[in-house]
XYZ file of C-alpha atoms in Angstrom:
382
model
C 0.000 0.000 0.000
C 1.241 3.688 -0.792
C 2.433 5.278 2.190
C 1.381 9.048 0.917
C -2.111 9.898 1.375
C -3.172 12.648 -0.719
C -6.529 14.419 0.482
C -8.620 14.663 -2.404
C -6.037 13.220 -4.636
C -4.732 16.347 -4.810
C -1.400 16.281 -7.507
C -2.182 12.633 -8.016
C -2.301 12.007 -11.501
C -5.227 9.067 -12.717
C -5.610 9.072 -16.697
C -4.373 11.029 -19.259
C -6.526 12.867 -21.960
C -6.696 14.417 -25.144
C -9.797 16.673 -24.520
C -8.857 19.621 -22.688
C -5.777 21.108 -20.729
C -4.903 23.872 -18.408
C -2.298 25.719 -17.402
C -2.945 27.553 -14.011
C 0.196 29.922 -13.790
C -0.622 31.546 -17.566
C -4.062 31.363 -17.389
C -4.400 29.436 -20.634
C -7.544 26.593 -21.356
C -7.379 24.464 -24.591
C -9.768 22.011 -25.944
C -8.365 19.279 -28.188
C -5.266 21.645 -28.930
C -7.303 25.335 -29.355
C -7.711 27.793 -27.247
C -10.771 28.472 -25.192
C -10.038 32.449 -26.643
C -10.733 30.945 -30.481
C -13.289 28.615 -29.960
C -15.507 30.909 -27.521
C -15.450 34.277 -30.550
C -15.518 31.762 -33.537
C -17.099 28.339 -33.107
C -20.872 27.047 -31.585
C -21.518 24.714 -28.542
C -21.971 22.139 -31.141
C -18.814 22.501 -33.034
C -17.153 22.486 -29.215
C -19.424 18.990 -28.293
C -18.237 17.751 -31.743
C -14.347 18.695 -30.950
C -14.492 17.224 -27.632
C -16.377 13.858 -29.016
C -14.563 13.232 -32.226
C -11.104 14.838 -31.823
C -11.954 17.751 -34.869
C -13.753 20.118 -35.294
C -16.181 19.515 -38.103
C -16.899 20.953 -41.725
C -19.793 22.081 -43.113
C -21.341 18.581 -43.716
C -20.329 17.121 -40.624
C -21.897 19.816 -38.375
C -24.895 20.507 -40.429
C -25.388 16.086 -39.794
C -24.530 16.667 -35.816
C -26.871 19.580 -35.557
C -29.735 17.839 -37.346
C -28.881 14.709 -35.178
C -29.259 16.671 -32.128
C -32.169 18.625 -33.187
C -34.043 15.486 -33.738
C -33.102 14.237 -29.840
C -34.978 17.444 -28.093
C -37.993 16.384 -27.322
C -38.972 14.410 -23.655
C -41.456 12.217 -23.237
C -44.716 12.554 -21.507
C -43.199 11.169 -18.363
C -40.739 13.357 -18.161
C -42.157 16.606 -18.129
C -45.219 14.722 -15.847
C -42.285 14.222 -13.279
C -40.953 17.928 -14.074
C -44.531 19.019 -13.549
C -44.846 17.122 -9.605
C -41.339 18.423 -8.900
C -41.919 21.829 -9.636
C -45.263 21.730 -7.673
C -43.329 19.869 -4.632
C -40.608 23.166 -4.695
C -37.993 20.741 -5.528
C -34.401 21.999 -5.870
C -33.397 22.483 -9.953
C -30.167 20.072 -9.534
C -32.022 17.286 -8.155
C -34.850 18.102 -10.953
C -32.429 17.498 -13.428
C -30.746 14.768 -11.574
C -33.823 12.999 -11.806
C -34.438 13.739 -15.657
C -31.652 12.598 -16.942
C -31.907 9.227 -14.757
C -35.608 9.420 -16.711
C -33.884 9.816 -20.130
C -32.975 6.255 -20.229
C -36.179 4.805 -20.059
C -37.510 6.283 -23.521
C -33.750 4.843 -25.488
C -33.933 3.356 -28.196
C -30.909 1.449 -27.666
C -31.145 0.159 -24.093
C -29.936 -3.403 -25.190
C -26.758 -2.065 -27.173
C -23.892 -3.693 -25.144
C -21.654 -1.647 -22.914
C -18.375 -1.963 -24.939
C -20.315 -0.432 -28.112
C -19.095 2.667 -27.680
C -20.593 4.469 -30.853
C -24.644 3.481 -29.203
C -23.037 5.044 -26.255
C -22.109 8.281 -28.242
C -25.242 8.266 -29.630
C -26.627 8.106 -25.810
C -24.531 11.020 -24.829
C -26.066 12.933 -27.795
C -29.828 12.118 -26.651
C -28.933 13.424 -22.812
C -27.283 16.981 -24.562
C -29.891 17.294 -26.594
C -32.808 16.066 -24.375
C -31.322 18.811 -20.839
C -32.288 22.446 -22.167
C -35.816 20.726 -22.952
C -36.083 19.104 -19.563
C -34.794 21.992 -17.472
C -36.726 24.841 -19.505
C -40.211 22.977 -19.069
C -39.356 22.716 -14.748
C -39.160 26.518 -14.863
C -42.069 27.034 -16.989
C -44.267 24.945 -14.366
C -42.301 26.969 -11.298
C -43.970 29.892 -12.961
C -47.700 27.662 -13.611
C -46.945 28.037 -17.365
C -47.048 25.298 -19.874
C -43.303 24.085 -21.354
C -42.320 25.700 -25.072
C -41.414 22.908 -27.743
C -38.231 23.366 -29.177
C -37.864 26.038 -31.926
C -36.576 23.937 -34.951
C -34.760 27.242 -36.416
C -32.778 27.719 -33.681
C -29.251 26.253 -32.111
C -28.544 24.971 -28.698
C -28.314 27.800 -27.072
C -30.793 30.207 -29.034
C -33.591 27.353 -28.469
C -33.227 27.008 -24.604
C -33.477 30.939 -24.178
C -36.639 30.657 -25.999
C -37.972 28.148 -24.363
C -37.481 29.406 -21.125
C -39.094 32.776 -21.908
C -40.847 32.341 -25.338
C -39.003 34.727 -26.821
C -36.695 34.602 -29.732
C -33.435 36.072 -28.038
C -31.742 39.094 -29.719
C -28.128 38.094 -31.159
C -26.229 39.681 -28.747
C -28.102 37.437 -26.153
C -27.774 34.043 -28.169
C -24.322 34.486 -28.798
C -23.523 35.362 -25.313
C -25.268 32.316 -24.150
C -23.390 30.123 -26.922
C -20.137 31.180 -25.430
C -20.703 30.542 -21.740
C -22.093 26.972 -22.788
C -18.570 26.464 -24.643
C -16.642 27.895 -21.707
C -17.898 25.446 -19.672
C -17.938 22.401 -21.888
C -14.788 20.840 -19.926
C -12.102 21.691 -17.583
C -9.992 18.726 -16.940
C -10.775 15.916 -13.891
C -13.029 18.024 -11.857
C -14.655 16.877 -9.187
C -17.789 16.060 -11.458
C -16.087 14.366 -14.525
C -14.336 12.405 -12.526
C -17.265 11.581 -11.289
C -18.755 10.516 -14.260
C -15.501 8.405 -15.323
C -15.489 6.421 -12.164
C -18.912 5.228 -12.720
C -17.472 5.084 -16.445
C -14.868 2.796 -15.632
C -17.606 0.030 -14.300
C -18.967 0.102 -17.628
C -22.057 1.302 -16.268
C -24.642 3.133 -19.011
C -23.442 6.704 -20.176
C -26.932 7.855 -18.183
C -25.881 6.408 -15.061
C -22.351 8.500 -15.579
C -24.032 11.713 -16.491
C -26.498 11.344 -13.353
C -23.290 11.683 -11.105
C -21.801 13.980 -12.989
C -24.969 16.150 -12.385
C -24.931 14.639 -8.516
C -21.423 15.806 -8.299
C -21.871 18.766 -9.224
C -24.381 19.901 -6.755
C -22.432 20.142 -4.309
C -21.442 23.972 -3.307
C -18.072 23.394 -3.242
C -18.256 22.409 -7.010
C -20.726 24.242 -8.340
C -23.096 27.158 -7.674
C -20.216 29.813 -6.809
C -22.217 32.231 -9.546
C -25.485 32.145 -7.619
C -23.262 33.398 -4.602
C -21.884 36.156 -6.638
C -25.036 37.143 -7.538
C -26.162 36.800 -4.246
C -23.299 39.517 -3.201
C -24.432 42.043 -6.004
C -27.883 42.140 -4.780
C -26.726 42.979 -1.666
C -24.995 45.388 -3.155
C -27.754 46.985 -4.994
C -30.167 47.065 -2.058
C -27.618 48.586 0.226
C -27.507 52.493 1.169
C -24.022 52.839 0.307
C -22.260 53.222 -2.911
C -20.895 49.903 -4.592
C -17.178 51.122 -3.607
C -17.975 51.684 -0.281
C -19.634 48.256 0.135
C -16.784 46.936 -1.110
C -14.278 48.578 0.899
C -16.596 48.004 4.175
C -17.423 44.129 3.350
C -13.049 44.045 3.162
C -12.246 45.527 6.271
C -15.248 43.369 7.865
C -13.115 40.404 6.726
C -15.969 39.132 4.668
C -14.846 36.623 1.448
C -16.194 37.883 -1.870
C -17.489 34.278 -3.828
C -15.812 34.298 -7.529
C -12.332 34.680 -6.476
C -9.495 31.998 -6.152
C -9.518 28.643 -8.302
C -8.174 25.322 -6.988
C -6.064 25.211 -10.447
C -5.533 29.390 -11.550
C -3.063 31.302 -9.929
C -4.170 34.236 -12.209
C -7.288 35.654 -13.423
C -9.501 32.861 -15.033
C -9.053 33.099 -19.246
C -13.069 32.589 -18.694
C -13.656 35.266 -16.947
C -11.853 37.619 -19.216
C -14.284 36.142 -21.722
C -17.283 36.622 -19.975
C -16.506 40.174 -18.733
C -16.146 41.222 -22.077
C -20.225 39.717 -22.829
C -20.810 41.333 -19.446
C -20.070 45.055 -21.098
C -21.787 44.057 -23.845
C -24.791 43.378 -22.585
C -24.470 46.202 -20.049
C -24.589 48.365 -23.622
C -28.128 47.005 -24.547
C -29.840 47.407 -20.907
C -28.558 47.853 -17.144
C -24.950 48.181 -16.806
C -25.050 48.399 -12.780
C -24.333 45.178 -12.893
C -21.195 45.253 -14.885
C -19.859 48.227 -12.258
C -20.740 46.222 -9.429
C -18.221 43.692 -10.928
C -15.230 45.850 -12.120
C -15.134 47.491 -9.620
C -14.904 44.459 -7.058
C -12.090 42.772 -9.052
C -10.063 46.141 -9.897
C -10.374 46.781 -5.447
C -10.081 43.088 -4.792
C -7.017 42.607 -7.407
C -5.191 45.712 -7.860
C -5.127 47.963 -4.658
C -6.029 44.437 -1.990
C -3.331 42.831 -3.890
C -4.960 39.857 -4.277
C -3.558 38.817 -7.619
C -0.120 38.950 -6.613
C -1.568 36.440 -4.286
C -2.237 34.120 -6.516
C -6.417 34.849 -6.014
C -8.267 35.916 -9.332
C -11.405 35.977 -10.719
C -12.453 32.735 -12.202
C -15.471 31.632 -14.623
C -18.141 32.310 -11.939
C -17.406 35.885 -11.089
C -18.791 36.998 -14.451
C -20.990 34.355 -15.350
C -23.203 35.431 -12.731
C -23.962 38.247 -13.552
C -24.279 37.659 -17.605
C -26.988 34.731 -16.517
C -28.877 37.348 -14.557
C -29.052 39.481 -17.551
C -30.284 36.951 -19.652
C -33.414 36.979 -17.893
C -32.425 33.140 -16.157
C -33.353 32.686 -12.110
C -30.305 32.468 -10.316
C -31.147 29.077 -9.054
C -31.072 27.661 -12.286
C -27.145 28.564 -12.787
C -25.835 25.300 -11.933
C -27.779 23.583 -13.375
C -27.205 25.054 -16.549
C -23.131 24.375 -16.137
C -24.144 20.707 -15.796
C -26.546 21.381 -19.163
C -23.204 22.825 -20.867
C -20.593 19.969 -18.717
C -22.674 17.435 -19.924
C -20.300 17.275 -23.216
C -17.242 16.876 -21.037
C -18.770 14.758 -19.528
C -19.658 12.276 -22.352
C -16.251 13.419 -24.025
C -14.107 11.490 -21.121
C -16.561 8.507 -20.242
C -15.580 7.535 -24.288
C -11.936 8.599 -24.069
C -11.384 6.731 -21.041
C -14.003 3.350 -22.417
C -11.535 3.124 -25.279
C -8.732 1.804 -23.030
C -11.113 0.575 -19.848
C -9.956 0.028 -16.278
C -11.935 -0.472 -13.223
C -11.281 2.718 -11.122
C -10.370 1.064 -8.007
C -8.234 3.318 -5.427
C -6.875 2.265 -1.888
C -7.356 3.580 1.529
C -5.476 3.079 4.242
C -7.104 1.609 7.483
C -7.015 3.478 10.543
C -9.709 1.554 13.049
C -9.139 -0.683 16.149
C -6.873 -4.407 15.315
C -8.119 -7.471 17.552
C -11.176 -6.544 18.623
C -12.739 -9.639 20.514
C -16.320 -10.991 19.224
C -18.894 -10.738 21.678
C -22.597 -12.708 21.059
C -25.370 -10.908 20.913
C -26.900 -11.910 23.780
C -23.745 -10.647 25.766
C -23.771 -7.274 24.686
């Protein structure tokens, strides 16, 4: 047995992987080779989801066949959005909706007797789930709000169509695109605590729904996910307060308060997502409230520049900005997470192949640390 335990298997390296890669002290992100910069201003979610999946991004042919493919997998069944309906009514929590949704998926596949080592039924799987989440988590808010769901718009991508089916509005450009990006900039990011996850129960050869239902499980937890709805949390506070959003700032800092969106377990500078994302932020703050883009700044260049945090080694990451771009998409702040696991979900299907190609049982040790001897004593003795 090893004789170093590492907490968290922190700097313990488990598989190796072509999809994505990051570099923490230049606060660089690639997917398959490309930067998160290139593929965020000039590709779609679905030419990511096709990178991560088959290794290139596609041509003309091969996306407008992917995009057609997934088009045809939106649509739930009855049952589903009959259990959205009952969840929504019982005030159920939008990560354990969606946990339960895509545990649903499975029952409606067409290929539930494909065998486990036929990896291109299980790609086809993984394309049903991506497809099949925007539907399934758009029609639990529209019966929060007692409305009925939206079908999919058949006109519209990914990212376009869940906007509009969460408000039933065709989203302005500016809108769609920003969307589009945040779903790519959250496609993958290495062996988080989620894909991993979703490779362990990979690695028993278990089906790709039972992987993506932990990877959504996973990522409930607050210590994985949900930082943005804290952020956002922060800059209503700030907005309802009496004082000035510098002063809050400045008086939240000397009260020893920590500001959610800042540090990274992997970036020792500022997030390349977040650069991203601020830069939708401003644009957005040009077609409506831009409060909410001040709020922000101005944190970072206090937290940053004059608190010296970045010299620190503590920077913005993804969910300092993403936050606040949700909120001004019009999308509840509860549904955030949820919405990473919507866009994860393709990094999550991406490694559960990778690592299928070249299986192994994920099977770590522990060391034991309870009592030795310990003398049997009957029942009726106790």
């Amino acid at each position: 047995m090893a004789d170093d335990l590492k907490k968290g298997l922190e700097g313990v390296l488990v598989a190796e992987s072509g999809l994505s890669s990051i570099d923490g002290d230049e606060g660089r992100l690639i997917y398959r080779g490309y930067p998160i910069e290139d593929l965020a201003r000039g590709a779609s979610y679905e030419e990511v989801v096709y990178l991560l999946w088959h290794g290139h991004l596609p041509n003309a042919d091969e996306l407008e066949e992917f995009t057609t493919a997934l088009d045809e997998e939106r649509d739930v069944s009855e049952d589903v959005l009959e259990t959205m309906k009952r969840l929504a009514a019982a005030d159920e929590q939008p990560m354990a909706a969606l946990r339960t949704a895509v545990s649903m998926f499975s029952a409606s596949e067409p290929e539930d007797d494909a065998e486990p080592e036929d990896l291109e039924a299980t790609l086809r799987k993984g394309r049903r789930i991506t497809a099949k989440i925007p539907t399934a988590l758009a029609a639990f808010e529209r019966y929060r709000l007692d409305e009925e769901p939206i079908d999919p718009h058949p006109d519209l991508g990914l990212a376009a169509n869940f906007l509009y089916m969460l408000t039933g509005e065709e989203p302005s450009d500016t809108h769609a695109e920003t969307f589009d990006q945040a779903l790519i900039l959250h496609a993958d990011h290495g062996l988080n605590a989620s894909t991993f996850t979703s490779m362990v129960i990979g690695s028993t050869m278990a089906d790709i729904y039972s992987a993506v239902t932990g990877g959504v499980s996973a990522l409930s937890g607050p210590l994985h996910g949900g930082a943005n709805q804290d952020v956002m949390e922060v800059l209503f506070e700030i907005d309802e307060s009496d004082l000035d959003h510098r002063a809050w700032v400045e008086q939240a800092n000397e009260e020893g308060r920590r500001i959610p969106g800042f540090g990274h377990r992997v970036y020792n500078v500022k997030d390349p997502r977040a650069k991203i994302l601020q830069e939708r932020s401003e644009e957005l703050a040009k077609e409506g409230d831009d409060k909410w883009y001040n709020y922000t700044t101005t944190i970072e260049q206090y937290l940053s520049e004059e608190q010296g945090l970045a010299e620190k080694g503590i920077a913005p990451n993804v969910d300092f900005y993403s936050g606040s771009v949700y909120y001004q998409l019009g999308i509840p702040i509860d549904m955030y997470t949820p919405i990473f696991a919507m866009s994860r979900a393709g990094g999550w299907v991406g490694h559960v192949l990778e690592y299928q190609e070249d299986n192994r049982l994920i099977r770590p040790l522990s060391r034991y640390t309870g009592p030795e001897d310990q003398e049997f004593v009957p029942l009726e003795d106790r």
